[in-house]
């Protein structure tokens, strides 16, 4: 379980997140929604250690990881599927997967088999350059690469971005299967369809703070999300 407690973070003199608390629990995938620029990516960066915390804490199964470097956080079980996927286009699918496991050393054959079972398309294309995959397939690869790190917590930064509705649905199905294996999922999204597919709990960010939270089925249909996008 991941708990983000009263997190403050930002860039230079600008503070973006002014005391945000969210959690991701196994069996209760959580979505963080909010308008462009509200700080969703900043939240992912702070959790993964790419930017420092100004105050607050990040707890993984009760242990404070906020002073660990990014590689140590991955080793302890926090994996990120970054915004824009960021697969290595000139490496093969298999090499991309292999890199996902690097914090634990060389991946086992069983790990590749596991990913192949979840994402058959990646097994078929394993010798192909990742840059030749479609956007949806690259998103699958980004997800599979994160899984190679054997995460306990999976952070997903806007995985629907730039994808056709059919690919968004495939991402939703894949994440739901991953969550059903006990991985705690924290999804950061603007896409309501994907949020509704995946999340059991929802958090709405506004002006760098939590404006609303509750069961996803209630909150996502309540109009609170649309209101926050429209700024009222
Ligand atoms: P989007 O949905 O557009 O990706 P977001 O909710 O993820 O937005 P962030 O990317 O976290 O928002 O940005 C929050 C604020 O921080 C914005 O005002 C943005 O301009 C600023 N910001 C983001 N990255 C940096 C950076 N590296 N240096 C300085 N300011 C930044």
Tab-separated table of N, CA and C in Angstrom, residues 72-166:
chain	number	residue	atom	x	y	z
A	72	UNK	N	16.072	3.063	-5.819
A	72	UNK	CA	15.721	2.334	-4.592
A	72	UNK	C	14.194	2.203	-4.460
A	73	UNK	N	13.479	3.247	-4.879
A	73	UNK	CA	12.008	3.175	-4.800
A	73	UNK	C	11.487	2.104	-5.753
A	74	UNK	N	12.111	2.005	-6.936
A	74	UNK	CA	11.693	0.948	-7.880
A	74	UNK	C	12.000	-0.416	-7.254
A	75	UNK	N	13.195	-0.528	-6.684
A	75	UNK	CA	13.596	-1.800	-6.061
A	75	UNK	C	12.616	-2.209	-4.954
A	76	UNK	N	12.114	-1.225	-4.242
A	76	UNK	CA	11.176	-1.541	-3.151
A	76	UNK	C	9.765	-1.815	-3.655
A	77	UNK	N	9.528	-1.486	-4.940
A	77	UNK	CA	8.224	-1.895	-5.488
A	77	UNK	C	7.344	-0.801	-6.054
A	78	UNK	N	7.918	0.388	-6.306
A	78	UNK	CA	7.117	1.460	-6.907
A	78	UNK	C	7.538	1.619	-8.372
A	79	UNK	N	6.664	1.302	-9.288
A	79	UNK	CA	7.009	1.420	-10.710
A	79	UNK	C	6.109	2.450	-11.381
A	80	UNK	N	6.692	3.183	-12.320
A	80	UNK	CA	5.963	4.243	-13.031
A	80	UNK	C	5.840	3.905	-14.508
A	81	UNK	N	4.630	4.098	-15.029
A	81	UNK	CA	4.443	4.109	-16.487
A	81	UNK	C	4.361	5.586	-16.849
A	82	UNK	N	5.436	6.137	-17.426
A	82	UNK	CA	5.496	7.606	-17.540
A	82	UNK	C	4.574	8.174	-18.609
A	83	UNK	N	4.301	9.455	-18.446
A	83	UNK	CA	3.528	10.183	-19.449
A	83	UNK	C	4.242	10.057	-20.795
A	84	UNK	N	3.494	9.841	-21.851
A	84	UNK	CA	4.101	9.759	-23.182
A	84	UNK	C	4.831	8.438	-23.429
A	85	UNK	N	4.622	7.474	-22.508
A	85	UNK	CA	5.128	6.088	-22.670
A	85	UNK	C	6.636	5.944	-22.566
A	86	UNK	N	7.366	6.763	-23.366
A	86	UNK	CA	8.837	6.765	-23.276
A	86	UNK	C	9.460	5.381	-23.399
A	87	UNK	N	8.973	4.613	-24.376
A	87	UNK	CA	9.691	3.370	-24.689
A	87	UNK	C	10.941	3.753	-25.479
A	88	UNK	N	11.916	2.854	-25.526
A	88	UNK	CA	13.133	3.140	-26.290
A	88	UNK	C	12.891	2.677	-27.730
A	89	UNK	N	12.670	3.629	-28.654
A	89	UNK	CA	12.176	3.246	-29.982
A	89	UNK	C	13.148	2.409	-30.798
A	90	UNK	N	14.439	2.591	-30.557
A	90	UNK	CA	15.410	1.867	-31.377
A	90	UNK	C	15.939	0.616	-30.696
A	91	UNK	N	15.227	0.205	-29.689
A	91	UNK	CA	15.534	-1.094	-29.074
A	91	UNK	C	14.353	-2.017	-29.336
A	92	UNK	N	14.622	-3.300	-29.297
A	92	UNK	CA	13.522	-4.241	-29.539
A	92	UNK	C	12.572	-4.251	-28.344
A	93	UNK	N	11.420	-4.843	-28.605
A	93	UNK	CA	10.428	-4.995	-27.537
A	93	UNK	C	11.055	-5.761	-26.372
A	94	UNK	N	11.766	-6.826	-26.679
A	94	UNK	CA	12.366	-7.642	-25.618
A	94	UNK	C	13.416	-6.862	-24.828
A	95	UNK	N	14.208	-6.049	-25.530
A	95	UNK	CA	15.219	-5.246	-24.826
A	95	UNK	C	14.559	-4.213	-23.909
A	96	UNK	N	13.454	-3.623	-24.390
A	96	UNK	CA	12.716	-2.683	-23.540
A	96	UNK	C	12.235	-3.383	-22.274
A	97	UNK	N	11.730	-4.593	-22.431
A	97	UNK	CA	11.230	-5.344	-21.276
A	97	UNK	C	12.369	-5.659	-20.311
A	98	UNK	N	13.489	-6.045	-20.891
A	98	UNK	CA	14.650	-6.410	-20.085
A	98	UNK	C	15.090	-5.223	-19.217
A	99	UNK	N	15.060	-4.027	-19.827
A	99	UNK	CA	15.467	-2.836	-19.073
A	99	UNK	C	14.538	-2.563	-17.898
A	100	UNK	N	13.278	-2.944	-18.058
A	100	UNK	CA	12.310	-2.736	-16.969
A	100	UNK	C	12.689	-3.494	-15.710
A	101	UNK	N	13.430	-4.566	-15.884
A	101	UNK	CA	13.775	-5.424	-14.739
A	101	UNK	C	15.114	-5.055	-14.118
A	102	UNK	N	15.776	-4.017	-14.676
A	102	UNK	CA	17.202	-3.840	-14.362
A	102	UNK	C	17.533	-3.686	-12.879
A	103	UNK	N	16.608	-3.107	-12.110
A	103	UNK	CA	16.947	-2.913	-10.691
A	103	UNK	C	17.117	-4.238	-9.947
A	104	UNK	N	16.539	-5.301	-10.510
A	104	UNK	CA	16.671	-6.618	-9.864
A	104	UNK	C	17.689	-7.500	-10.589
A	105	UNK	N	18.370	-6.952	-11.581
A	105	UNK	CA	19.316	-7.778	-12.343
A	105	UNK	C	18.643	-8.363	-13.575
A	106	UNK	N	19.159	-9.489	-14.031
A	106	UNK	CA	18.664	-10.101	-15.271
A	106	UNK	C	17.271	-10.728	-15.050
A	107	UNK	N	16.295	-10.431	-15.934
A	107	UNK	CA	14.967	-11.034	-15.740
A	107	UNK	C	14.979	-12.542	-15.999
A	108	UNK	N	14.073	-13.237	-15.351
A	108	UNK	CA	13.978	-14.686	-15.548
A	108	UNK	C	13.093	-14.974	-16.760
A	109	UNK	N	13.216	-16.186	-17.289
A	109	UNK	CA	12.353	-16.599	-18.411
A	109	UNK	C	10.893	-16.546	-17.971
A	110	UNK	N	10.642	-16.873	-16.706
A	110	UNK	CA	9.259	-16.862	-16.205
A	110	UNK	C	8.659	-15.455	-16.259
A	111	UNK	N	9.510	-14.440	-16.036
A	111	UNK	CA	8.995	-13.067	-16.115
A	111	UNK	C	8.574	-12.716	-17.538
A	112	UNK	N	9.413	-13.120	-18.508
A	112	UNK	CA	9.035	-12.873	-19.904
A	112	UNK	C	7.752	-13.637	-20.247
A	113	UNK	N	7.647	-14.875	-19.766
A	113	UNK	CA	6.456	-15.694	-20.051
A	113	UNK	C	5.201	-15.050	-19.471
A	114	UNK	N	5.366	-14.501	-18.276
A	114	UNK	CA	4.243	-13.874	-17.601
A	114	UNK	C	3.728	-12.682	-18.414
A	115	UNK	N	4.669	-11.857	-18.868
A	115	UNK	CA	4.301	-10.682	-19.664
A	115	UNK	C	3.691	-11.122	-21.001
A	116	UNK	N	4.231	-12.184	-21.576
A	116	UNK	CA	3.709	-12.684	-22.852
A	116	UNK	C	2.273	-13.175	-22.686
A	117	UNK	N	1.991	-13.718	-21.510
A	117	UNK	CA	0.637	-14.218	-21.263
A	117	UNK	C	-0.348	-13.043	-21.121
A	118	UNK	N	0.120	-11.976	-20.456
A	118	UNK	CA	-0.737	-10.787	-20.275
A	118	UNK	C	-0.878	-9.994	-21.572
A	119	UNK	N	0.208	-9.932	-22.342
A	119	UNK	CA	0.228	-9.111	-23.566
A	119	UNK	C	0.739	-9.956	-24.742
A	120	UNK	N	-0.113	-10.807	-25.299
A	120	UNK	CA	0.338	-11.699	-26.379
A	120	UNK	C	0.957	-10.938	-27.559
A	121	UNK	N	0.462	-9.737	-27.816
A	121	UNK	CA	0.971	-8.966	-28.956
A	121	UNK	C	2.466	-8.661	-28.785
A	122	UNK	N	2.893	-8.459	-27.535
A	122	UNK	CA	4.304	-8.140	-27.295
A	122	UNK	C	5.179	-9.367	-27.514
A	123	UNK	N	4.626	-10.526	-27.212
A	123	UNK	CA	5.379	-11.761	-27.452
A	123	UNK	C	5.566	-11.949	-28.959
A	124	UNK	N	4.502	-11.658	-29.703
A	124	UNK	CA	4.599	-11.795	-31.165
A	124	UNK	C	5.624	-10.842	-31.759
A	125	UNK	N	5.716	-9.651	-31.157
A	125	UNK	CA	6.586	-8.607	-31.717
A	125	UNK	C	7.914	-8.474	-30.983
A	126	UNK	N	8.299	-9.437	-30.198
A	126	UNK	CA	9.432	-9.227	-29.282
A	126	UNK	C	10.743	-8.872	-29.960
A	127	UNK	N	10.914	-9.270	-31.222
A	127	UNK	CA	12.168	-8.954	-31.909
A	127	UNK	C	12.110	-7.656	-32.698
A	128	UNK	N	10.930	-6.999	-32.671
A	128	UNK	CA	10.756	-5.787	-33.475
A	128	UNK	C	11.178	-4.532	-32.702
A	129	UNK	N	11.630	-3.505	-33.439
A	129	UNK	CA	11.957	-2.231	-32.781
A	129	UNK	C	10.683	-1.654	-32.149
A	130	UNK	N	10.800	-1.187	-30.921
A	130	UNK	CA	9.625	-0.663	-30.211
A	130	UNK	C	8.999	0.521	-30.948
A	131	UNK	N	9.824	1.306	-31.637
A	131	UNK	CA	9.320	2.472	-32.358
A	131	UNK	C	8.388	2.115	-33.504
A	132	UNK	N	8.383	0.861	-33.906
A	132	UNK	CA	7.504	0.439	-35.003
A	132	UNK	C	6.129	0.001	-34.502
A	133	UNK	N	5.966	-0.081	-33.190
A	133	UNK	CA	4.657	-0.473	-32.649
A	133	UNK	C	3.681	0.692	-32.767
A	134	UNK	N	2.376	0.376	-32.789
A	134	UNK	CA	1.362	1.437	-32.771
A	134	UNK	C	1.374	2.105	-31.391
A	135	UNK	N	0.672	3.226	-31.290
A	135	UNK	CA	0.613	3.932	-29.999
A	135	UNK	C	0.070	3.041	-28.895
A	136	UNK	N	-0.991	2.304	-29.211
A	136	UNK	CA	-1.601	1.422	-28.213
A	136	UNK	C	-0.645	0.318	-27.797
A	137	UNK	N	0.069	-0.227	-28.783
A	137	UNK	CA	1.024	-1.297	-28.469
A	137	UNK	C	2.193	-0.763	-27.643
A	138	UNK	N	2.609	0.462	-27.947
A	138	UNK	CA	3.690	1.066	-27.147
A	138	UNK	C	3.242	1.290	-25.705
A	139	UNK	N	1.951	1.632	-25.546
A	139	UNK	CA	1.455	1.810	-24.176
A	139	UNK	C	1.448	0.470	-23.442
A	140	UNK	N	1.098	-0.592	-24.168
A	140	UNK	CA	1.153	-1.944	-23.580
A	140	UNK	C	2.596	-2.273	-23.179
A	141	UNK	N	3.522	-1.898	-24.044
A	141	UNK	CA	4.935	-2.166	-23.755
A	141	UNK	C	5.389	-1.381	-22.515
A	142	UNK	N	4.951	-0.131	-22.430
A	142	UNK	CA	5.324	0.673	-21.259
A	142	UNK	C	4.781	0.038	-19.971
A	143	UNK	N	3.559	-0.480	-20.068
A	143	UNK	CA	2.960	-1.173	-18.915
A	143	UNK	C	3.726	-2.444	-18.577
A	144	UNK	N	4.026	-3.222	-19.617
A	144	UNK	CA	4.730	-4.495	-19.427
A	144	UNK	C	6.131	-4.243	-18.873
A	145	UNK	N	6.773	-3.195	-19.361
A	145	UNK	CA	8.124	-2.867	-18.880
A	145	UNK	C	8.077	-2.539	-17.384
A	146	UNK	N	7.047	-1.791	-16.971
A	146	UNK	CA	6.913	-1.472	-15.539
A	146	UNK	C	6.680	-2.753	-14.728
A	147	UNK	N	5.926	-3.682	-15.298
A	147	UNK	CA	5.653	-4.946	-14.583
A	147	UNK	C	6.904	-5.793	-14.389
A	148	UNK	N	7.851	-5.652	-15.307
A	148	UNK	CA	9.095	-6.417	-15.206
A	148	UNK	C	9.863	-6.067	-13.925
A	149	UNK	N	9.567	-4.907	-13.349
A	149	UNK	CA	10.219	-4.514	-12.086
A	149	UNK	C	9.525	-5.159	-10.879
A	150	UNK	N	8.533	-6.001	-11.129
A	150	UNK	CA	7.772	-6.690	-10.072
A	150	UNK	C	7.242	-5.705	-9.011
A	151	UNK	N	6.430	-4.738	-9.474
A	151	UNK	CA	5.973	-3.694	-8.543
A	151	UNK	C	4.910	-4.170	-7.557
A	152	UNK	N	4.898	-3.501	-6.428
A	152	UNK	CA	3.767	-3.647	-5.506
A	152	UNK	C	2.769	-2.521	-5.766
A	153	UNK	N	3.339	-1.394	-6.264
A	153	UNK	CA	2.508	-0.231	-6.583
A	153	UNK	C	2.828	0.192	-8.008
A	154	UNK	N	1.796	0.390	-8.790
A	154	UNK	CA	1.982	0.814	-10.178
A	154	UNK	C	1.368	2.200	-10.349
A	155	UNK	N	2.204	3.155	-10.769
A	155	UNK	CA	1.721	4.508	-11.049
A	155	UNK	C	1.590	4.651	-12.549
A	156	UNK	N	0.477	5.187	-12.983
A	156	UNK	CA	0.269	5.351	-14.429
A	156	UNK	C	-0.033	6.817	-14.701
A	157	UNK	N	0.815	7.465	-15.485
A	157	UNK	CA	0.637	8.888	-15.777
A	157	UNK	C	-0.021	9.047	-17.146
A	158	UNK	N	-1.304	9.332	-17.135
A	158	UNK	CA	-2.104	9.568	-18.352
A	158	UNK	C	-1.864	8.548	-19.456
A	159	UNK	N	-2.111	7.278	-19.174
A	159	UNK	CA	-1.847	6.262	-20.203
A	159	UNK	C	-2.766	6.362	-21.418
A	160	UNK	N	-3.865	7.098	-21.322
A	160	UNK	CA	-4.789	7.186	-22.468
A	160	UNK	C	-4.329	8.213	-23.508
A	161	UNK	N	-3.333	9.017	-23.121
A	161	UNK	CA	-2.943	10.149	-23.969
A	161	UNK	C	-2.613	9.722	-25.406
A	162	UNK	N	-3.297	10.336	-26.370
A	162	UNK	CA	-3.007	10.093	-27.776
A	162	UNK	C	-3.489	8.752	-28.301
A	163	UNK	N	-4.294	8.029	-27.523
A	163	UNK	CA	-4.737	6.710	-27.971
A	163	UNK	C	-6.181	6.746	-28.479
A	164	UNK	N	-6.450	5.895	-29.477
A	164	UNK	CA	-7.813	5.735	-29.987
A	164	UNK	C	-8.638	5.015	-28.911
A	165	UNK	N	-9.980	5.203	-28.952
A	165	UNK	CA	-10.835	4.603	-27.920
A	165	UNK	C	-10.623	3.097	-27.743
A	166	UNK	N	-10.378	2.397	-28.843
A	166	UNK	CA	-10.198	0.941	-28.727
A	166	UNK	C	-8.920	0.616	-27.930
